[in-house]
Amino acid sequence: MNKRLTLLMAITLPVFTSVSVAGGDAARGQQLYESRCVACHSVTENRVGPASQGVFGRRAGRVLGYEYSGALKSSKIIWSEKTLNAWLTNPERLIPGQKMGYMVTEAGDRADLIGYLRQISPP
């Protein structure tokens, strides 16, 4: 890939990605979380999946007391709108070998869930 194309992608890709998830409806995201996620996750406690509170800015695979896959533990991902959107779209594509078997196919649902996760994360 030539340097100009690489630079253009580096500049524009984050803009397009953030547009697709920015402005999610946190109230609807909470409803989605409670209907789709609580079978495995809790806001404050580890269950089948790790606690969700404080996910923004946290390095993947780093909740105390939760047994992550080796793939997630060795990941260098920091959770943000962009990385959470990619994760919810297809966790296995983002981090091959992880153990979450659930995807959120609708972009609007992902944006709302991410809005809620941002709301439950301290600044």
CSV table of C-alpha atoms in Angstrom, one decimal, residues 40-103:
chain,number,residue,atom,x,y,z
A,40,CYS,CA,-23.5,-13.3,31.0
A,41,HIS,CA,-22.6,-9.8,32.3
A,42,SER,CA,-23.4,-7.6,35.3
A,43,VAL,CA,-22.5,-3.9,35.6
A,44,THR,CA,-20.6,-4.5,38.9
A,45,GLU,CA,-19.9,-8.3,39.2
A,46,ASN,CA,-18.1,-10.9,37.2
A,47,ARG,CA,-20.3,-13.6,35.9
A,48,VAL,CA,-19.8,-15.8,32.8
A,49,GLY,CA,-18.5,-12.5,31.4
A,50,PRO,CA,-16.6,-9.8,33.2
A,51,ALA,CA,-18.2,-6.8,35.0
A,52,SER,CA,-19.0,-4.0,32.5
A,53,GLN,CA,-18.6,-0.9,34.7
A,54,GLY,CA,-15.6,1.1,33.9
A,55,VAL,CA,-14.9,-0.6,30.5
A,56,PHE,CA,-14.1,2.7,28.7
A,57,GLY,CA,-10.3,3.3,28.8
A,58,ARG,CA,-9.6,-0.1,30.3
A,59,ARG,CA,-7.2,-2.5,28.7
A,60,ALA,CA,-8.9,-5.6,27.4
A,61,GLY,CA,-8.5,-8.7,29.7
A,62,ARG,CA,-7.9,-6.7,32.9
A,63,VAL,CA,-10.8,-7.1,35.3
A,64,LEU,CA,-9.6,-8.5,38.6
A,65,GLY,CA,-11.1,-11.9,39.5
A,66,TYR,CA,-12.2,-12.8,36.0
A,67,GLU,CA,-10.6,-15.6,34.0
A,68,TYR,CA,-10.0,-14.3,30.5
A,69,SER,CA,-8.9,-16.3,27.5
A,70,GLY,CA,-5.2,-16.2,26.7
A,71,ALA,CA,-6.1,-14.3,23.5
A,72,LEU,CA,-7.9,-11.5,25.4
A,73,LYS,CA,-5.2,-11.3,28.1
A,74,SER,CA,-2.4,-10.9,25.6
A,75,SER,CA,-4.4,-8.3,23.6
A,76,LYS,CA,-3.2,-4.7,23.5
A,77,ILE,CA,-6.7,-3.3,23.0
A,78,ILE,CA,-7.9,-0.4,25.0
A,79,TRP,CA,-11.7,-0.2,25.1
A,80,SER,CA,-13.1,2.8,23.3
A,81,GLU,CA,-16.1,3.5,21.0
A,82,LYS,CA,-14.1,2.2,18.0
A,83,THR,CA,-12.9,-1.0,19.7
A,84,LEU,CA,-16.2,-1.7,21.4
A,85,ASN,CA,-18.0,-1.3,18.1
A,86,ALA,CA,-15.6,-3.7,16.4
A,87,TRP,CA,-15.9,-6.1,19.4
A,88,LEU,CA,-19.7,-6.1,19.4
A,89,THR,CA,-19.8,-6.5,15.6
A,90,ASN,CA,-17.6,-9.6,15.7
A,91,PRO,CA,-15.5,-10.5,18.8
A,92,GLU,CA,-13.7,-13.3,17.1
A,93,ARG,CA,-12.6,-11.2,14.1
A,94,LEU,CA,-11.3,-8.5,16.5
A,95,ILE,CA,-9.5,-11.0,18.8
A,96,PRO,CA,-9.2,-14.5,17.5
A,97,GLY,CA,-9.4,-17.1,20.2
A,98,GLN,CA,-11.5,-15.1,22.6
A,99,LYS,CA,-14.5,-16.8,24.2
A,100,MET,CA,-17.5,-14.4,23.8
A,101,GLY,CA,-19.9,-16.1,21.4
A,102,TYR,CA,-22.4,-13.2,20.9
A,103,MET,CA,-22.5,-10.5,18.2
